[in-house]
């Protein structure tokens, strides 16, 4: 059989070192799927339950490997389904290439079945999107899509009409006007600040007396350098959510997360600092940074478009965080006045004590904070933790202590529900020897997590370490939105929209052949976690928790307090529990 365009597409992917593809079949990609069958020895094709999950997994692959993630979908509805996962990758700046089918070229523009204008569909989410209209064009479209995705940490899309997929391949176009040639190979930019920029940045940082550091996903892999700079400046370090795994939470000067999901020490440090160093972050909430003009600021980022967009910075250093910090470090003066740093460390110690007190407060039946507090000591070394979006994200951000060598991520800037389980599957596929934990709320589990457990069932026996834990925080409420309605809009809970239908998650896991654990008593939490991580196979563990435990921000504004009281006055159906748990939280927090 002669080589088809589908065959050549997969050959080119192999040359780009693609080994794993997440996808869902359909007649719009029959030619590619046929070629996939002929190339089964070269690819690990993971068939998901829904195309959105393929995009999430491609993004998760990129997050946990640094490689380009690849997803594959059919034309029309399959392509549309990819969008949310692709936007998640775009907004978290990870490289993903989407390959999608399209109707036959002769039918385009005729309002054909499943014909969608894919260029319009993908033009916002993708940095490069192109339809292959000739076999001779495929080579350079594939090469450009991968080179751009890798270099710009972006999403790109290759559209291949179904009639083209079965045509004879043209690996090398004719040497004629109108044809172009391309090659395989990264072209990653390596910008670096000048010596003058480094000196100016050092002057700003050396002049301050109360320095603060904020790190994000761009600081992953730069932990040693961040620690060295923090020690020299005697600074504290706050972490944006995607930077949680960049530094261990047991370091005494790490103030933890920042923002609505953040900690009191991070809030106080930002409120009182006179110098700010931001490293690899586009943290969006300016109200949690110093007041405008109150602090002098330096920012380090790989992309010029990301700097001075949340806070006015005097010096912007463009380049890889670790490399820039290594060059900056010798220019920084060793600070001998330790009063500011000691104050930060005292606040951190008090905060951890207050968190433990909050976690141990009684609730009906379980305080969700305790679930995460107990988890910290039970986590095996090098665990990869994936989080979803919901009230549990607060406890992931604040209460869970990550240690050195662990990895973690959530849907950052998009903050979409449904990312936890597919992220975890991608992490396990990339690192089959490591423990993986997905942290999911019951709303997100019903949205798509339950379905993707079928994907786990299909593949888990291939993993060298088969332990794979999905934790479901059960409160029968879309809890984060419920609290946002109360605290931001002053509206009571609207039960018709917010209630989550009860579902037997652990028993469902057992139906799939997994270990199922249901925890209803606080004294059983730690033993349940240990059992989950010691199980040689997948585990679904559900904790029945109290939806009335408030995910209080580190600093409550008058407007938020007023809105909260307004919700109570409007006869919120959960008002008695809300008042009880809020008073317990406030009382326990007085120690911080």
XYZ file of C-alpha atoms in Angstrom:
592
model
C 0.000 0.000 0.000
C 1.342 3.421 -0.907
C 1.898 5.929 1.862
C -1.061 8.232 2.490
C -1.237 11.762 3.843
C -2.440 10.192 7.114
C 0.648 7.983 7.225
C 2.963 10.907 6.515
C 1.277 13.031 9.179
C 2.066 10.411 11.806
C 5.603 9.983 10.495
C 6.140 13.716 10.900
C 4.737 13.581 14.441
C 7.265 10.860 15.234
C 10.057 13.078 13.950
C 8.798 15.716 16.411
C 9.183 13.073 19.163
C 5.451 12.697 19.727
C 4.803 9.361 21.400
C 1.381 9.835 22.991
C -1.832 11.204 21.486
C -5.115 11.748 23.315
C -8.180 11.506 21.134
C -11.626 10.332 20.158
C -12.412 8.843 16.725
C -14.940 9.926 14.095
C -15.467 9.726 10.380
C -13.846 13.115 9.879
C -10.482 11.551 10.761
C -10.932 8.027 9.360
C -7.822 8.376 7.211
C -5.730 9.389 10.204
C -7.159 6.624 12.403
C -6.406 4.071 9.712
C -2.839 5.305 9.632
C -2.774 5.164 13.434
C -3.609 1.481 13.264
C -0.667 0.952 10.915
C 1.620 2.936 13.252
C 0.420 1.406 16.525
C 3.963 0.385 17.458
C 5.090 4.043 17.411
C 2.235 5.725 19.291
C 0.464 5.381 22.586
C -3.035 6.337 21.500
C -5.225 7.076 24.543
C -8.934 6.959 23.762
C -10.811 9.240 26.137
C -14.571 9.502 26.783
C -14.984 13.037 25.392
C -12.864 15.332 23.221
C -12.709 18.025 25.908
C -10.891 15.466 28.060
C -8.405 14.853 25.237
C -7.556 18.558 25.247
C -7.285 18.628 29.056
C -4.969 15.612 28.950
C -2.816 17.174 26.251
C -2.489 20.267 28.450
C -1.788 18.103 31.487
C 0.894 16.244 29.550
C 2.531 19.563 28.708
C 2.346 20.739 32.324
C 3.903 17.604 33.795
C 6.540 16.896 31.124
C 7.423 20.202 29.471
C 6.726 18.564 26.102
C 4.127 19.522 23.514
C 0.813 17.810 24.241
C -1.170 16.449 21.307
C -4.907 15.851 20.979
C -6.901 14.483 18.050
C -10.580 15.013 17.226
C -12.969 14.578 14.348
C -14.639 17.392 12.423
C -17.649 19.434 13.523
C -18.790 18.486 17.035
C -15.529 16.749 17.891
C -13.539 19.868 17.069
C -15.987 22.047 19.019
C -15.658 19.821 22.074
C -11.920 20.499 22.241
C -12.328 24.201 22.907
C -12.554 24.397 26.699
C -9.495 22.218 27.219
C -7.572 24.181 24.602
C -8.453 27.489 26.279
C -7.223 26.030 29.554
C -3.849 25.289 27.923
C -3.706 28.705 26.261
C -4.424 30.622 29.463
C -1.890 28.603 31.458
C 0.751 29.031 28.726
C 1.449 25.379 27.932
C 2.163 24.029 24.422
C -0.555 21.933 22.792
C -1.138 20.927 19.165
C -4.698 19.987 18.188
C -5.201 17.895 15.066
C -8.770 17.946 13.739
C -10.640 16.637 10.750
C -12.792 18.590 8.319
C -15.320 17.764 5.625
C -14.117 17.089 2.083
C -12.593 20.110 0.383
C -15.164 19.956 -2.431
C -18.008 20.305 0.108
C -16.651 23.295 1.992
C -18.866 26.350 1.777
C -21.978 24.275 0.947
C -23.457 24.104 4.445
C -22.537 20.423 4.491
C -23.243 18.071 7.377
C -20.911 18.809 10.313
C -19.247 21.585 8.318
C -17.936 24.195 10.758
C -15.709 27.161 9.946
C -12.805 25.801 11.971
C -10.575 28.801 11.289
C -13.133 31.071 12.932
C -13.698 28.509 15.696
C -10.024 28.243 16.642
C -8.639 31.653 15.727
C -8.894 33.069 19.262
C -7.515 30.094 21.162
C -4.743 29.213 18.704
C -1.587 31.125 17.863
C -1.450 29.264 14.562
C -4.289 27.479 12.767
C -4.120 26.202 9.213
C -6.100 23.917 6.921
C -4.057 21.551 4.782
C -5.492 21.773 1.258
C -2.716 19.916 -0.596
C -0.561 16.894 0.298
C 2.509 19.002 -0.476
C 1.442 21.510 2.200
C 1.232 19.064 5.138
C 4.928 19.012 5.938
C 5.354 22.710 6.599
C 2.001 23.049 8.413
C 2.961 20.319 10.869
C 6.434 21.761 11.360
C 5.161 25.286 11.946
C 2.434 24.140 14.332
C 4.911 22.317 16.561
C 7.640 24.932 16.359
C 5.246 27.749 17.299
C 3.553 25.755 20.074
C 6.908 24.935 21.668
C 8.552 28.334 21.211
C 5.573 30.428 22.300
C 4.116 27.968 24.829
C 0.925 28.245 22.836
C -1.926 26.257 21.316
C -1.855 25.550 17.580
C -4.186 23.622 15.284
C -3.752 21.492 12.163
C -6.949 20.953 10.140
C -6.916 18.017 7.717
C -9.950 17.516 5.427
C -11.057 13.894 5.320
C -10.630 13.426 1.565
C -7.024 14.619 1.798
C -6.132 12.042 4.472
C -6.387 9.124 2.015
C -4.494 10.802 -0.814
C -0.912 9.795 -1.665
C 1.639 11.522 0.540
C 4.095 14.093 -0.773
C 6.981 14.062 1.724
C 9.043 16.430 -0.422
C 7.114 18.944 -2.550
C 8.256 19.633 -6.102
C 10.975 22.254 -6.376
C 8.731 24.847 -7.963
C 7.418 28.326 -7.381
C 4.759 28.313 -4.651
C 6.097 25.305 -2.761
C 8.069 25.652 0.445
C 10.314 23.389 2.521
C 10.555 23.049 6.269
C 12.457 21.036 8.814
C 11.957 19.401 12.195
C 13.497 21.016 15.241
C 12.716 23.409 18.055
C 13.520 27.070 17.713
C 12.968 28.110 21.300
C 13.825 31.724 22.081
C 16.504 32.361 24.683
C 16.152 36.026 25.575
C 18.395 37.370 28.284
C 18.566 40.750 30.000
C 21.546 43.002 29.492
C 24.125 43.660 32.199
C 22.712 47.149 32.596
C 19.191 45.802 33.154
C 20.489 43.328 35.725
C 22.340 46.106 37.572
C 19.269 48.341 37.589
C 17.160 45.498 38.929
C 19.711 44.789 41.641
C 19.768 48.471 42.609
C 15.995 48.422 43.121
C 16.082 45.225 45.156
C 19.079 46.287 47.247
C 17.493 49.632 48.115
C 14.437 48.146 49.810
C 14.129 47.249 53.467
C 10.969 45.083 53.296
C 11.268 42.888 50.168
C 8.635 40.419 49.019
C 8.816 37.792 46.283
C 5.858 36.430 44.316
C 6.372 33.320 42.166
C 4.183 31.564 39.631
C 4.391 28.704 37.151
C 7.385 30.378 35.509
C 9.383 29.644 38.660
C 8.883 25.879 38.406
C 12.364 24.482 38.040
C 13.925 27.584 39.619
C 13.365 26.658 43.255
C 17.029 26.658 44.292
C 17.583 30.058 42.702
C 14.469 31.534 44.333
C 15.626 30.270 47.739
C 19.097 31.769 47.233
C 17.653 35.177 46.312
C 15.185 35.073 49.220
C 18.018 34.292 51.639
C 20.184 37.096 50.328
C 17.385 39.679 50.411
C 15.876 38.248 53.606
C 12.561 38.205 51.790
C 9.435 36.140 52.129
C 7.993 34.226 49.179
C 4.310 34.045 48.253
C 3.045 31.644 45.613
C 0.416 32.113 42.920
C -1.689 28.990 42.529
C 0.211 27.556 39.541
C 3.476 28.113 41.426
C 2.457 26.082 44.479
C 4.874 23.250 43.642
C 7.797 25.595 42.879
C 8.829 25.746 46.553
C 8.114 23.380 49.414
C 5.495 24.583 51.862
C 7.604 23.670 54.885
C 10.171 26.425 54.231
C 9.794 28.958 57.076
C 9.756 32.034 54.809
C 7.186 30.685 52.314
C 3.953 32.490 53.072
C 1.836 30.194 50.901
C -0.780 31.070 48.341
C -1.959 34.563 47.507
C -5.314 36.019 46.521
C -8.842 34.892 47.308
C -7.468 31.400 47.946
C -4.451 32.791 49.760
C -3.098 33.082 53.258
C -2.978 35.808 55.861
C 0.880 35.919 55.884
C 0.877 36.531 52.107
C -1.668 39.320 52.502
C 0.294 40.971 55.321
C 3.600 40.694 53.479
C 2.192 42.330 50.359
C 0.421 44.981 52.407
C 3.625 46.070 54.177
C 6.440 45.421 51.687
C 8.337 48.260 50.014
C 9.956 46.121 47.291
C 8.404 43.428 45.108
C 10.116 40.839 42.909
C 7.694 38.935 40.662
C 9.011 35.759 39.038
C 7.154 33.917 36.287
C 3.655 35.007 37.245
C 0.696 36.820 35.745
C -1.297 36.604 38.990
C -4.498 38.485 38.081
C -5.771 40.066 41.307
C -4.059 43.414 41.781
C -5.940 44.084 45.029
C -3.748 41.466 46.710
C -0.518 43.144 45.584
C 0.918 46.301 47.211
C -1.018 49.505 46.740
C -0.162 51.309 43.531
C 3.073 53.241 44.047
C 3.726 51.839 47.509
C 6.452 49.398 46.441
C 9.212 49.454 43.854
C 8.985 46.407 41.639
C 11.090 44.166 39.401
C 9.621 41.428 37.232
C 11.170 38.377 35.570
C 9.298 36.612 32.765
C 10.060 34.693 29.606
C 7.652 36.859 27.599
C 7.688 40.671 27.310
C 3.907 40.721 26.962
C 3.509 39.483 30.550
C 5.395 42.220 32.391
C 4.078 45.341 34.119
C 0.509 44.235 33.478
C -0.646 43.787 37.092
C 1.674 46.156 38.940
C 3.933 48.975 37.675
C 7.469 47.597 37.436
C 10.629 49.693 37.179
C 12.786 46.977 35.634
C 11.651 44.028 33.518
C 14.055 41.143 33.009
C 13.103 38.946 30.070
C 14.391 35.395 30.151
C 14.253 32.009 31.829
C 13.664 32.501 35.556
C 16.434 30.229 36.811
C 19.026 31.608 34.399
C 18.136 35.235 35.144
C 18.204 34.669 38.907
C 21.638 33.053 38.696
C 22.980 36.160 36.950
C 21.165 38.511 39.309
C 22.276 36.813 42.520
C 25.914 38.060 42.603
C 24.669 41.644 42.228
C 22.448 41.440 45.286
C 23.770 42.558 48.653
C 23.489 40.233 51.608
C 20.961 41.841 53.929
C 22.023 41.763 57.568
C 18.899 43.304 59.072
C 16.686 40.289 59.733
C 13.751 42.003 61.454
C 11.496 41.953 58.373
C 12.232 38.297 57.600
C 11.754 37.270 61.239
C 8.386 39.006 61.238
C 7.355 37.039 58.143
C 8.473 33.740 59.666
C 6.572 34.438 62.884
C 3.439 35.149 60.840
C 3.924 31.903 58.906
C 4.275 29.836 62.094
C 1.186 31.460 63.601
C -0.725 30.840 60.377
C 0.051 27.125 60.289
C -1.048 26.814 63.925
C -4.266 28.681 63.121
C -4.902 26.459 60.088
C -4.591 23.366 62.238
C -7.027 24.841 64.767
C -9.464 25.655 61.956
C -9.096 22.189 60.467
C -9.866 20.542 63.795
C -13.042 22.513 64.389
C -16.119 20.267 64.449
C -18.421 20.245 61.436
C -21.310 18.212 60.126
C -20.086 15.613 59.499
C -16.480 16.439 58.432
C -14.627 19.736 58.227
C -13.189 19.824 54.663
C -10.087 21.625 55.893
C -9.204 18.609 58.032
C -9.313 16.348 54.971
C -6.450 18.358 53.456
C -4.601 18.930 56.718
C -4.412 15.179 57.345
C -3.515 14.555 53.701
C -0.220 16.435 54.003
C 1.392 13.837 56.257
C -0.004 10.919 54.258
C 1.255 12.015 50.828
C 3.972 9.681 49.510
C 7.201 11.270 48.283
C 7.153 12.560 44.696
C 3.363 12.460 44.477
C 1.758 14.396 41.631
C -1.387 16.230 42.735
C -3.963 17.578 40.296
C -6.747 19.863 41.435
C -10.083 20.848 40.036
C -11.988 24.115 40.475
C -14.330 24.543 43.439
C -14.283 25.217 47.167
C -11.814 22.352 47.577
C -9.304 24.473 45.646
C -9.168 26.777 48.686
C -8.072 23.925 50.923
C -5.644 22.614 48.304
C -4.069 26.063 48.144
C -3.924 26.757 51.896
C -3.958 23.576 53.945
C -2.023 21.046 51.883
C 1.741 21.058 52.365
C 3.688 20.080 49.264
C 7.211 18.778 49.814
C 10.267 19.062 47.594
C 10.056 16.708 44.628
C 6.276 16.796 44.367
C 4.409 18.214 41.381
C 0.982 19.852 41.306
C -1.253 21.852 39.033
C -4.806 23.064 38.580
C -6.670 24.975 35.921
C -5.146 28.369 36.634
C -6.380 31.410 34.809
C -9.394 29.725 33.187
C -10.335 28.086 36.515
C -12.561 25.623 34.709
C -14.327 22.747 36.371
C -13.530 19.291 35.096
C -9.742 19.412 34.793
C -8.786 17.350 37.861
C -9.291 13.776 36.645
C -8.009 14.242 33.052
C -4.932 16.088 34.369
C -4.301 13.147 36.697
C -4.635 10.608 33.889
C -2.131 12.547 31.774
C 0.244 12.787 34.742
C 0.034 9.041 35.321
C 0.560 8.242 31.650
C 3.686 10.408 31.648
C 4.947 9.201 35.042
C 3.572 5.676 35.558
C 5.963 5.028 38.451
C 4.707 7.879 40.634
C 1.718 8.220 42.942
C -0.949 10.481 41.429
C -3.812 12.102 43.316
C -6.761 13.924 41.742
C -8.594 16.335 44.066
C -12.153 16.834 42.811
C -15.427 18.232 44.102
C -18.682 16.334 43.671
C -19.911 18.860 41.097
C -16.871 18.401 38.855
C -16.946 14.648 39.394
C -20.477 14.525 38.030
C -19.559 16.893 35.196
C -16.959 14.580 33.667
C -14.848 12.831 36.317
C -17.116 9.813 36.593
C -16.896 9.191 32.862
C -13.112 9.453 32.785
C -12.831 6.786 35.479
C -13.744 4.459 32.611
C -10.551 5.647 30.898
C -8.638 4.748 34.073
C -10.275 1.300 33.996
C -9.090 0.834 30.431
C -5.439 1.672 31.036
C -4.433 1.318 34.711
C -2.968 -2.193 34.508
C -0.153 -0.952 32.287
C 1.218 1.407 35.002
C 4.363 0.246 36.819
C 2.975 1.763 40.026
C -0.763 1.110 39.687
C -1.771 3.316 42.619
C -4.026 6.114 41.353
C -6.237 8.004 43.813
C -9.281 10.113 42.993
C -10.563 12.037 46.003
C -14.128 13.356 45.838
C -15.088 16.056 48.313
C -18.788 15.448 48.793
C -20.894 18.347 50.092
C -23.873 18.057 47.691
C -23.387 21.679 46.712
C -21.665 23.687 43.983
C -19.980 25.188 46.977
C -17.560 27.754 45.567
C -20.280 29.430 43.521
C -22.651 29.295 46.487
C -20.169 31.183 48.663
C -19.363 33.628 45.871
C -23.063 34.424 45.560
C -23.165 35.176 49.275
C -19.909 37.105 49.636
C -19.849 38.987 46.345
C -23.486 39.492 45.387
C -25.182 39.349 48.779
C -27.627 36.728 47.533
C -28.693 33.629 49.446
C -28.033 30.166 48.114
C -30.331 29.296 45.191
C -30.842 25.618 45.925
C -32.332 24.767 42.534
C -29.072 25.775 40.875
C -26.568 24.843 43.567
C -27.631 21.491 44.976
C -25.656 18.498 43.690
C -27.478 15.196 43.369
C -26.155 12.538 45.786
C -24.130 9.839 44.042
C -22.286 6.755 45.399
C -18.768 7.621 44.162
C -16.919 4.942 46.127
C -19.403 2.236 45.154
C -19.180 3.358 41.536
C -15.412 2.934 41.783
C -15.951 -0.586 43.105
C -18.188 -1.357 40.118
C -15.208 -0.477 37.903
C -12.939 -2.806 39.863
C -11.275 -0.123 41.977
C -10.947 0.233 45.720
C -13.808 2.320 47.098
C -13.516 4.178 50.409
C -16.227 6.338 51.972
C -15.322 8.473 54.995
C -18.030 9.996 57.193
C -16.181 10.502 60.512
C -13.294 12.914 61.094
C -11.353 10.415 63.199
C -11.160 8.082 60.171
C -9.567 10.598 57.784
C -5.871 9.832 58.266
C -6.232 6.048 58.189
C -8.370 6.343 55.058
C -5.684 8.386 53.299
C -3.017 5.836 54.261
C -5.183 2.984 52.991
C -5.757 4.809 49.719
C -2.062 5.375 49.019
C -1.126 1.803 50.018
C -3.624 0.220 47.617
C -1.996 -1.433 44.575
C -4.496 -0.053 42.095
C -6.970 2.772 41.467
C -8.908 4.160 44.427
C -12.001 6.335 44.653
C -12.129 7.889 48.121
C -15.009 10.149 49.072
C -15.172 12.395 52.109
C -18.597 13.588 53.231
C -17.992 17.204 54.254
C -19.853 20.210 55.567
C -20.804 22.763 52.864
C -21.246 25.455 55.522
C -17.518 25.758 56.299
C -16.699 29.131 54.700
C -13.684 29.474 52.378
C -12.790 32.811 53.961
C -10.316 35.023 52.057
C -7.226 36.222 53.954
C -8.659 39.716 54.231
C -12.391 40.352 54.474
C -13.464 43.695 53.062
C -16.382 45.717 54.344
C -18.224 45.057 51.073
C -17.793 41.291 51.468
C -18.967 41.374 55.080
C -21.967 43.474 54.081
C -22.846 41.070 51.263
C -22.530 38.094 53.595
C -24.905 39.676 56.114
C -27.284 40.519 53.277
C -27.384 36.858 52.242
C -28.230 35.887 55.813
C -30.973 38.506 55.968
C -32.517 37.059 52.804
C -33.065 33.737 54.557
C -30.328 31.639 53.083
C -31.475 28.006 53.522
C -28.155 27.124 55.173
C -28.033 30.186 57.461
C -27.797 28.345 60.829
C -24.868 26.212 59.674
C -23.203 29.191 58.002
C -23.299 31.256 61.190
C -22.071 28.383 63.339
C -19.118 27.507 61.095
C -18.188 31.130 60.390
C -17.938 31.853 64.114
C -15.774 28.758 64.615
C -13.491 29.797 61.758
C -13.131 33.350 63.042
C -12.447 32.163 66.585
C -9.809 29.659 65.451
C -8.229 32.294 63.224
C -7.683 34.763 66.035
C -4.384 33.013 66.762
C -3.016 34.134 63.394
